[in-house]
Coordinates of C-alpha atoms and ligand atoms in Angstrom, one line a residue:
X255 CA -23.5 -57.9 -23.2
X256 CA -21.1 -58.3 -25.9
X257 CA -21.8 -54.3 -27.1
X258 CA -20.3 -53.6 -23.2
X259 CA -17.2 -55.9 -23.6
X260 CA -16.3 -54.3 -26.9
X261 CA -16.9 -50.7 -25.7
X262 CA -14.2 -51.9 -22.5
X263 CA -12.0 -53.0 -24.6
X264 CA -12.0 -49.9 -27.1
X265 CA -11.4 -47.9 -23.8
X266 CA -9.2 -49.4 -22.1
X267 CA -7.2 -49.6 -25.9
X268 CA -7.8 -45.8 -26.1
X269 CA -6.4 -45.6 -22.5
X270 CA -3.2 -47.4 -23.3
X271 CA -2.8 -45.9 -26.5
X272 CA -2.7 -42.3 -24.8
X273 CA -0.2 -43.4 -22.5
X274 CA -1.6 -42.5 -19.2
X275 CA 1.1 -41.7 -16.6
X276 CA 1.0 -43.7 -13.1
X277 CA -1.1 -41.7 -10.3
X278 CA 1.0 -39.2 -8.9
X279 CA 3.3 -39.3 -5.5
X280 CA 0.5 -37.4 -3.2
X281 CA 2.3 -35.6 -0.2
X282 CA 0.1 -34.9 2.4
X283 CA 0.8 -31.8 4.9
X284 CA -0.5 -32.3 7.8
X285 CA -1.8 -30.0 11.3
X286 CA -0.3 -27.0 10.0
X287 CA -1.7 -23.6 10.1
X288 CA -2.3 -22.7 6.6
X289 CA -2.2 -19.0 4.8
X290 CA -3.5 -19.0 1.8
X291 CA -2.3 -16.4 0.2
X292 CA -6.0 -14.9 -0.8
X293 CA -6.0 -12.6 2.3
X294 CA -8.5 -15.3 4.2
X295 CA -8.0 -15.5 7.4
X296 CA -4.9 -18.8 8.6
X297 CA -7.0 -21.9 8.7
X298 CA -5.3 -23.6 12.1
X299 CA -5.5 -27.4 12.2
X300 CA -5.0 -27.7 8.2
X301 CA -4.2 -29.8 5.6
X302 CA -2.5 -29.6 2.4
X303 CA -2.4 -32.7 0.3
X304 CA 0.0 -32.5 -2.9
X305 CA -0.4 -34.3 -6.1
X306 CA 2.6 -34.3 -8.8
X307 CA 3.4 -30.3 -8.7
X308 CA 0.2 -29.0 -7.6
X309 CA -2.0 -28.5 -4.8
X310 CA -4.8 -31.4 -5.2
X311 CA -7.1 -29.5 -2.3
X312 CA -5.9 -27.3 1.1
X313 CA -7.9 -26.6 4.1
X314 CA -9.2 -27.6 7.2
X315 CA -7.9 -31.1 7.9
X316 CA -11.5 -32.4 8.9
X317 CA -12.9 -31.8 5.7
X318 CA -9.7 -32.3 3.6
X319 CA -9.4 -36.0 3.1
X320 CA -5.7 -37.5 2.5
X321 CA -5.1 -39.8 0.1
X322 CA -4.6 -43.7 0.8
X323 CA -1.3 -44.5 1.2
X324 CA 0.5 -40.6 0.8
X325 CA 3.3 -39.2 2.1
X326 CA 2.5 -37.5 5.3
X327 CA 4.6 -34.9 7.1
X328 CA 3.0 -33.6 10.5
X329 CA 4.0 -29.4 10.9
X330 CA 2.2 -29.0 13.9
X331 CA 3.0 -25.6 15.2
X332 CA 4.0 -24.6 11.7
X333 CA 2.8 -22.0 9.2
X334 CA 2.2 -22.8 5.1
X335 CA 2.2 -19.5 3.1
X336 CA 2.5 -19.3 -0.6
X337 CA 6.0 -18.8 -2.0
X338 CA 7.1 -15.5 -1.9
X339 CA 7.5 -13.7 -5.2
X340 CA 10.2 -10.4 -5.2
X341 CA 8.8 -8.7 -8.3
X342 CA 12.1 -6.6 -8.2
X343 CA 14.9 -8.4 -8.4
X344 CA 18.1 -7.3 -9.8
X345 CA 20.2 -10.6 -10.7
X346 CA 23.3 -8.1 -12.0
X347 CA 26.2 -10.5 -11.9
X348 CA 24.8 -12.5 -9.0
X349 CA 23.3 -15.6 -9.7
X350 CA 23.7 -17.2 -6.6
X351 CA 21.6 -14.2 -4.8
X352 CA 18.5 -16.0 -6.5
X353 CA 19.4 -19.0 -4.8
X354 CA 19.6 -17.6 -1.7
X355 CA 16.5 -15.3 -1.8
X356 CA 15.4 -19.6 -2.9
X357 CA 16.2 -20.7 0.3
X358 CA 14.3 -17.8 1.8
X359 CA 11.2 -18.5 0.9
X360 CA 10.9 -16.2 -3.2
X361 CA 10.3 -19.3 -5.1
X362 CA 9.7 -16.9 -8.5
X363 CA 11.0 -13.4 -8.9
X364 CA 11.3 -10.7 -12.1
X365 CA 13.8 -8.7 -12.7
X366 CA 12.9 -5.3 -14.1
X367 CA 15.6 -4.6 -16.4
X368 CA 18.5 -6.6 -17.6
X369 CA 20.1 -8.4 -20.4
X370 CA 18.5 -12.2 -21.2
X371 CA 22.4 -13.2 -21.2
X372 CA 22.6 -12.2 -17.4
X373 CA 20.8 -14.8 -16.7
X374 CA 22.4 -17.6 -18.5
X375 CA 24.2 -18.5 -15.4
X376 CA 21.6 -18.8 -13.1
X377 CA 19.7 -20.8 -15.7
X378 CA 22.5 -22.9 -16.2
X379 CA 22.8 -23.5 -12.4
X380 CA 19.1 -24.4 -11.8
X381 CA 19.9 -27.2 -14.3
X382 CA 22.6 -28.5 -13.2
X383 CA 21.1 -29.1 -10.1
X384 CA 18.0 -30.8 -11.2
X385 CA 16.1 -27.4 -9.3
X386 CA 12.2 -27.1 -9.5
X387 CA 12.9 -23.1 -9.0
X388 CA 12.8 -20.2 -8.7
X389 CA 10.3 -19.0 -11.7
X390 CA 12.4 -16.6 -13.2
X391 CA 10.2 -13.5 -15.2
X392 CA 12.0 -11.2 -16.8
X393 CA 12.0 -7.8 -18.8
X394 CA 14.6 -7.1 -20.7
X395 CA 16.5 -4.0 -20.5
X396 CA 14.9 -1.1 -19.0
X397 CA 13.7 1.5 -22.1
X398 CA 14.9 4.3 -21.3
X399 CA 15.7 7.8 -23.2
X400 CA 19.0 9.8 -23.6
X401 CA 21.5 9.8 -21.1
X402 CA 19.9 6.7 -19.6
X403 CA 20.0 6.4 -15.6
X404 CA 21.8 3.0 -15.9
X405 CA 23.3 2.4 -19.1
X406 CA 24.7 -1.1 -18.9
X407 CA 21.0 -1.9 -18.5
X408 CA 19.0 -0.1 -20.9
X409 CA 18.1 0.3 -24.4
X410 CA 17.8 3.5 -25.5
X411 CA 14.8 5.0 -27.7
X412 CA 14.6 8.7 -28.9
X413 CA 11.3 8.8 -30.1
X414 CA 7.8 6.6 -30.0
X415 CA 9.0 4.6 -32.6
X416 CA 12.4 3.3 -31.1
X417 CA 10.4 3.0 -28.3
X418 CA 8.0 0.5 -29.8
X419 CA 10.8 -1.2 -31.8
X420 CA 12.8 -1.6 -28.4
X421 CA 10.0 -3.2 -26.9
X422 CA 8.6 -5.7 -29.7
X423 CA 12.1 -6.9 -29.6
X424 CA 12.8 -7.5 -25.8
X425 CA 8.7 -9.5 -26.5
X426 CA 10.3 -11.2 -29.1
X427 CA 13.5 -12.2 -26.7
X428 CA 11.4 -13.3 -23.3
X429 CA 10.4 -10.4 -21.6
X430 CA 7.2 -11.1 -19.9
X431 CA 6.3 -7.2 -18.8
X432 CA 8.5 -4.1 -19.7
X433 CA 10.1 -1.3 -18.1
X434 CA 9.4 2.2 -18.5
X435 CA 12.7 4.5 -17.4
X436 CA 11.9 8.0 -16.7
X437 CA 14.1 9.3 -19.2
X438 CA 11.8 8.4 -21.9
X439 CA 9.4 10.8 -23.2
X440 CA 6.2 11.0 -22.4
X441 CA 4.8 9.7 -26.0
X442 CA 7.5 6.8 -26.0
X443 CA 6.2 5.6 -22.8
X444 CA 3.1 5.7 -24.5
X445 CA 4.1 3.4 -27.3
X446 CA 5.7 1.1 -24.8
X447 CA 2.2 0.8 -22.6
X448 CA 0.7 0.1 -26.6
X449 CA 2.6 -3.0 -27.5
X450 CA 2.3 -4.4 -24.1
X451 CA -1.6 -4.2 -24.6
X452 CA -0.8 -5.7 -28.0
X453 CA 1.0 -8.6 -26.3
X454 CA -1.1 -8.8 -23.3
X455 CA 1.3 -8.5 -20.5
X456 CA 2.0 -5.9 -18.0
X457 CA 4.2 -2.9 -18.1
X458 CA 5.6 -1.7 -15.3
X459 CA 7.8 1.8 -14.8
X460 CA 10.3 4.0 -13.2
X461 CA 8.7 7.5 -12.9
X462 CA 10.0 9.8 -11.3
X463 CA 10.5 12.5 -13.9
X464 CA 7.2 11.2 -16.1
X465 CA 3.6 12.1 -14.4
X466 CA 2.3 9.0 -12.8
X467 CA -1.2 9.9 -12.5
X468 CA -0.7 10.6 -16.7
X469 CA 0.8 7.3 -17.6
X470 CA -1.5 5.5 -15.3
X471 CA -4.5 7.2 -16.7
X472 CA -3.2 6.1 -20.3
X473 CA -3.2 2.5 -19.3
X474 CA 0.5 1.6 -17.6
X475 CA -0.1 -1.3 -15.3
X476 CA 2.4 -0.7 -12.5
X477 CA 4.7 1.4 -10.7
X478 CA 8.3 0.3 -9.3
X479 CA 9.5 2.6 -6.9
X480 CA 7.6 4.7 -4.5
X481 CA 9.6 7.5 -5.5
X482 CA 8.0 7.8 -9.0
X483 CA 4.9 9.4 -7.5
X484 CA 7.0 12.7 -6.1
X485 CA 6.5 15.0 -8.8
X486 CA 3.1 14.2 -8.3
X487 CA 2.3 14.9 -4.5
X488 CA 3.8 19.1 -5.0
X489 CA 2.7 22.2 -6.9
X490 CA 3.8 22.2 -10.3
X491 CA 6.4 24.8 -9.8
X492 CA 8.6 22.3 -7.4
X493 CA 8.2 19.2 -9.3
X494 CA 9.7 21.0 -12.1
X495 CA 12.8 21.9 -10.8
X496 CA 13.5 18.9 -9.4
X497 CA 12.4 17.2 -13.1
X498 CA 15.6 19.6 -14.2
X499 CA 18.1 18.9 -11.8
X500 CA 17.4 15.4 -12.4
X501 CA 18.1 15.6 -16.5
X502 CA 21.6 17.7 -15.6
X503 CA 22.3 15.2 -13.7
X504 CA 21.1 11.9 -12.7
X505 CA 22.6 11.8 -9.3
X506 CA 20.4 14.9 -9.0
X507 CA 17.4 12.1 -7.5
X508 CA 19.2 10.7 -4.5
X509 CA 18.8 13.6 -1.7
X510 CA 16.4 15.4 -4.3
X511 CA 13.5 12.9 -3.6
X512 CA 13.8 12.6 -0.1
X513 CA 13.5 16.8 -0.1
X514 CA 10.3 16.3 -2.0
X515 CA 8.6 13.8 -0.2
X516 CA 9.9 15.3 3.1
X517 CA 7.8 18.6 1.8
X518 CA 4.6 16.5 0.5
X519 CA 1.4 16.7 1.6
X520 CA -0.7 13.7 1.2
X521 CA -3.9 15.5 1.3
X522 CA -3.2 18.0 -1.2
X523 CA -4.9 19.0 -4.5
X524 CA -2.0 17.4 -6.5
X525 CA -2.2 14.3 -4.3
X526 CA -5.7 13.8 -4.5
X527 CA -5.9 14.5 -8.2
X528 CA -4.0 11.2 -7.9
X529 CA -5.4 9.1 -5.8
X530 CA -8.5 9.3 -7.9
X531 CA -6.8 8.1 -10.9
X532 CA -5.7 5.5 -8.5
X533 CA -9.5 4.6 -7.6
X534 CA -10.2 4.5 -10.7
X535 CA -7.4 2.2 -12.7
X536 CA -6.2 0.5 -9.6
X537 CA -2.6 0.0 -10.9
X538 CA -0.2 -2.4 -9.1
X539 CA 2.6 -0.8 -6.9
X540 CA 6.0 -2.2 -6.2
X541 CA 6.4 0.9 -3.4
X542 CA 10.6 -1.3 -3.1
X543 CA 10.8 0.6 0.5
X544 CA 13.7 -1.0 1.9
X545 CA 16.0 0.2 -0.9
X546 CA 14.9 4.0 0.4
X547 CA 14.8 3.4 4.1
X548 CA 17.0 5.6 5.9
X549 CA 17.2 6.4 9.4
X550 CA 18.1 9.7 11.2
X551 CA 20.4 7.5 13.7
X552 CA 22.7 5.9 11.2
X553 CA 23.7 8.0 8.6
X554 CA 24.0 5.9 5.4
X555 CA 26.5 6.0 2.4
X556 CA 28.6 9.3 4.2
X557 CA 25.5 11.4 4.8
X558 CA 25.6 14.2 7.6
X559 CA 23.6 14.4 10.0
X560 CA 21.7 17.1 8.5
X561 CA 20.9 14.9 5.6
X562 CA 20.2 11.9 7.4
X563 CA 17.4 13.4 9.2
X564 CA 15.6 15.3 6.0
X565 CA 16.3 11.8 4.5
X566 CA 14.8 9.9 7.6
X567 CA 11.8 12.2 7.1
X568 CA 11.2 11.5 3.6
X569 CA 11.3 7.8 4.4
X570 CA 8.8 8.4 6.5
X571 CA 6.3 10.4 4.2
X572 CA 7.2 7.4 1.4
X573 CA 5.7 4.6 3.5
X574 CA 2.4 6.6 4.8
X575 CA 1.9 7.1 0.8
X576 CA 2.5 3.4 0.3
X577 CA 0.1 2.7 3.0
X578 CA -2.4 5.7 1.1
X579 CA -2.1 4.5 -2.1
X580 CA -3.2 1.1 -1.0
X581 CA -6.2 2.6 0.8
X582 CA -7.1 4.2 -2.6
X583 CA -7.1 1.0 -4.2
X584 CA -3.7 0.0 -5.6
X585 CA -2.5 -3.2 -5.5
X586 CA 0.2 -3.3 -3.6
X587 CA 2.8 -5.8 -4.2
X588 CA 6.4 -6.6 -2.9
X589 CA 9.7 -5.9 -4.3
X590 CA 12.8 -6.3 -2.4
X591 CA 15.5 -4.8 -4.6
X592 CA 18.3 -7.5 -3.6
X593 CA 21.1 -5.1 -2.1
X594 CA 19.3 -2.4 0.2
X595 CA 21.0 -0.8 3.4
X596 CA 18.9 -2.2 6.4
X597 CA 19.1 -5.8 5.7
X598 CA 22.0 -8.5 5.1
X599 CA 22.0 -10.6 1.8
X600 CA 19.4 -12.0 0.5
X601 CA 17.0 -10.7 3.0
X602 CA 15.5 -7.9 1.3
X603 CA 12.3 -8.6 0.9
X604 CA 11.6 -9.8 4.4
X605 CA 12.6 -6.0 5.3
X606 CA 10.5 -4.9 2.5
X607 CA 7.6 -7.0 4.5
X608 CA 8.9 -5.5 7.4
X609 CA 8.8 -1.7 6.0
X610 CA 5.4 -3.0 4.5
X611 CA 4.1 -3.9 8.3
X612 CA 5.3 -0.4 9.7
X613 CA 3.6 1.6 7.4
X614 CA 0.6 0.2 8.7
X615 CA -0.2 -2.7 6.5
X616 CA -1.3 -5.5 8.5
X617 CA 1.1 -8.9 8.1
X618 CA -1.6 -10.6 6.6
X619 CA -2.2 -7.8 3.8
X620 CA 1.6 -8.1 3.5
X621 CA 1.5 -11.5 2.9
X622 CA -1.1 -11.3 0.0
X623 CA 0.8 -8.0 -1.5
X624 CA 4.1 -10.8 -1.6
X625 CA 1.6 -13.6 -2.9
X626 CA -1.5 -13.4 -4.9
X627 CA -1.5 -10.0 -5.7
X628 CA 1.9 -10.3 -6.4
X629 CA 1.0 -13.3 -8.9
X630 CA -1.4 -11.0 -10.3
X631 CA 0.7 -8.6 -11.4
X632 CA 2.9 -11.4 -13.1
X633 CA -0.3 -12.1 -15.0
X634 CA -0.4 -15.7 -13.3
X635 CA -2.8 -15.7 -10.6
X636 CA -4.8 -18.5 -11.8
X637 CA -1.8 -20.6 -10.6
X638 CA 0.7 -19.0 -8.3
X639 CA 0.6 -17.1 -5.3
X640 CA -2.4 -19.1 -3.7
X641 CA -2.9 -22.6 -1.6
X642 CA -5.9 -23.6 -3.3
X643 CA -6.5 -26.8 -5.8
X644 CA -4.8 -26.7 -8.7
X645 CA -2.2 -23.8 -8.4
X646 CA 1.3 -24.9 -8.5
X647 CA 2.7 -26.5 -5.1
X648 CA 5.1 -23.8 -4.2
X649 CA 5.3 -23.0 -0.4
X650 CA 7.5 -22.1 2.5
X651 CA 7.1 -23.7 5.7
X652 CA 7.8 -21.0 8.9
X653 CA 8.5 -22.0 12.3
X654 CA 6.2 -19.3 13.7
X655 CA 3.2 -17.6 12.6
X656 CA 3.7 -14.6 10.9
X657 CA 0.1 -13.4 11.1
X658 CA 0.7 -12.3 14.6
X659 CA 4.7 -11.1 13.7
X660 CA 5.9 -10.4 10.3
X661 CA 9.5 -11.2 10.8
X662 CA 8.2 -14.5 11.2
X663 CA 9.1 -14.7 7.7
X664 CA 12.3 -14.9 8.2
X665 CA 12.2 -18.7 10.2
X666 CA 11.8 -21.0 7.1
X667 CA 11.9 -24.4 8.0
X668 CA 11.4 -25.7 4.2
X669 CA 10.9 -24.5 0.8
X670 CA 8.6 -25.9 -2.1
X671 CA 8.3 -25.5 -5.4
X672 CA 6.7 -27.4 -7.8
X673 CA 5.8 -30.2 -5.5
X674 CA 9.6 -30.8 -5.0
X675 CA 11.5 -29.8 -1.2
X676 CA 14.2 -27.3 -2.0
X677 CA 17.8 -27.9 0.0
X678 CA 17.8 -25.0 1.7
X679 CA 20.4 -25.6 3.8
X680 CA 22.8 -25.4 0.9
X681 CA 21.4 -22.6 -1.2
X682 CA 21.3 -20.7 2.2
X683 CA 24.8 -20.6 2.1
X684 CA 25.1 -18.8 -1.2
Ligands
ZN247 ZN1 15.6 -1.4 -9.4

């Protein structure tokens, strides 16, 4: 008997002593159709219950209990996703633009390639608003080679070890994946893929003039931009002289890759030789459509006519290669690229789900590319980007269900992160 008390009292002494925090405020989110994020099927009828800043368990409501004595918040008729995550996000000098995307549902985003002082402000804004969000990853600036494509935001490296130096700095600074610019020789990108292997997190790149099947074979993670894969869908002879008219001049790209891609054909030799180093490596792909999409109706940024029809019909050869490419096994993820010509501010990557959906994805693999997969390719899927126990409690709460009708996405009636309801209303207006 007296062996017991004394063994009670050391733990309840060992309990005090460690300071145990007060049970959590539990939420409980209740008759809400629930997308998880993982690519199941929506659970209708759900439950969600919320403890501190994570998910305690999610699913069907008759065999999720809720805590005695939670919050409880009915959303019948509502739909639960995961929060959106824009892995291309250009802050520039636009901190309120994160907000807003905030308000839309992207409760984490990256930006592949700026500054760490860009985003000073923003930080400084999430603070002094007490805000759980959004999850900001970041790069650093883009490595690129000589006559860089955008010079305010790159470093520049002229051989493998600049390259390498370049990038064990922007580490040392933050970055949590690099950026590849397709001005940087081929060996330099190389050194780049090495020390984010060293470092264990992802690199991701601008192509274009570099061979993706190549880089991808050589280990690089990910691909922004659908348009790096269009020296890679002609004969050698083409992609060569585009590759030349691109180093005179970098404005060389903007009709030249819709020519290209207008030209491709997707079942090739030099196309297939890709997709198999596609099957093989299974490499994420950030295809940023809505930054390209042009249509033959509304000329954009002065084209003629001319040119915006061999534009609209590259478009359309760039999103059946996104949908390709996915078939083949990438992992296909969502970037919206902040300012794109089809969509108002802050709304890109709803139209980059939208393009996503029209290329033949269905809303439900769009939702996973713009959630799990997407978390995946931050190197955090083992707590963002799904609604099961444990990962973080960050959500968006949609009026209608955008399983049956993408631009469903686009109805948020609230935002979480970390546990903690977002004022949407105001960032909304940013
Ligand atoms: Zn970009």
């Amino acid at each position: 008997m007296a062996a017991i008390a004394i063994a009670a009292a050391a733990a309840a002494l060992t309990t005090a002593a460690a300071g145990v925090q007060p049970a959590p405020h539990s939420l409980v989110l209740d008759h809400v159709r629930i997308i998880d994020g993982s690519g199941a099927p929506p659970i209708e009828n759900g439950r969600i219950v919320i403890e501190g800043d994570r998910i305690a368990r999610a699913g069907a409501a008759a065999a999720t209990p809720a805590p005695a004595g939670a919050e409880r918040i009915d959303l019948a008729g509502r739909t639960v996703i995961p929060g959106l995550i824009d892995l291309h996000f250009h802050i520039e000098n636009d901190p309120k633009m994160a907000l807003r995307q905030l308000s839309h549902g992207v409760t984490a985003f990256r930006d592949p390639g700026q500054w760490n002082e860009k985003f000073a402000e923003l930080r400084r804004m999430v603070a002094a608003d007490d805000l759980p969000g959004p999850r900001i990853f970041t790069t650093g600036p883009h490595i690129d080679g000589e006559n860089p494509a955008y010079p305010a935001d790159s470093v520049v490296a002229r051989d493998a070890e600049e390259a390498r130096r370049h990038a064990e700095i922007n580490v040392a600074q933050g970055a949590s994946a690099l950026k590849i610019y397709f001005r940087l020789p081929m060996a330099s990108a190389k050194a780049v893929i090495g020390v984010c292997d060293a470092h264990r997190i992802p690199c991701t790149a601008h192509l274009e003039l570099l061979d993706a099947g190549a880089l991808i074979a050589a280990g690089l993670h990910g691909v922004e931009h659908i348009t790096s894969f269009g020296i890679s869908l002609v004969p050698r002879v083409k992609g060569e002289a585009y590759r030349q008219a691109v180093l005179r001049n970098n404005d060389a790209r903007r009709d030249g890759r819709y020519r290209l891609f207008a030209d491709a054909d997707l079942d090739g030799p030099e196309a297939a030789a890709l997709y198999a180093i596609v099957r093989q490596r299974r490499p994420w792909i950030d295809a940023t459509l809505a930054v390209f999409e042009r249509r033959a109706d509304k000329p954009f940024d002065g084209a003629t006519k001319e040119i915006a029809a061999l534009q609209a019909a590259g478009f359309a050869v760039m999103k059946q290669l996104a949908r390709r490419l996915g078939r083949e096994g990438a992992r296909i993820v969502v970037g919206g690229h902040t300012e794109v010509p089809f969509a108002a501010r802050g709304e890109a990557p709803w139209r980059e789900m939208e393009l996503l959906v029209e290329s033949g994805f269905t809303p439900l693999e769009t939702i996973t590319a713009a959630t799990s997969t997407a978390a995946g390719f931050l190197y955090h899927d083992r707590e963002l980007g799904t609604l099961h126990a444990a990962f973080k409690a960050d959500l968006v709460v949609l009026r209608r269900n955008p399983a049956s009708d993408i631009s469903a996405v686009r109805e948020v009636e609230r935002v979480m992160v970390a546990g903690r309801w977002v004022e949407i209303g105001k960032y909304g207006g940013y």
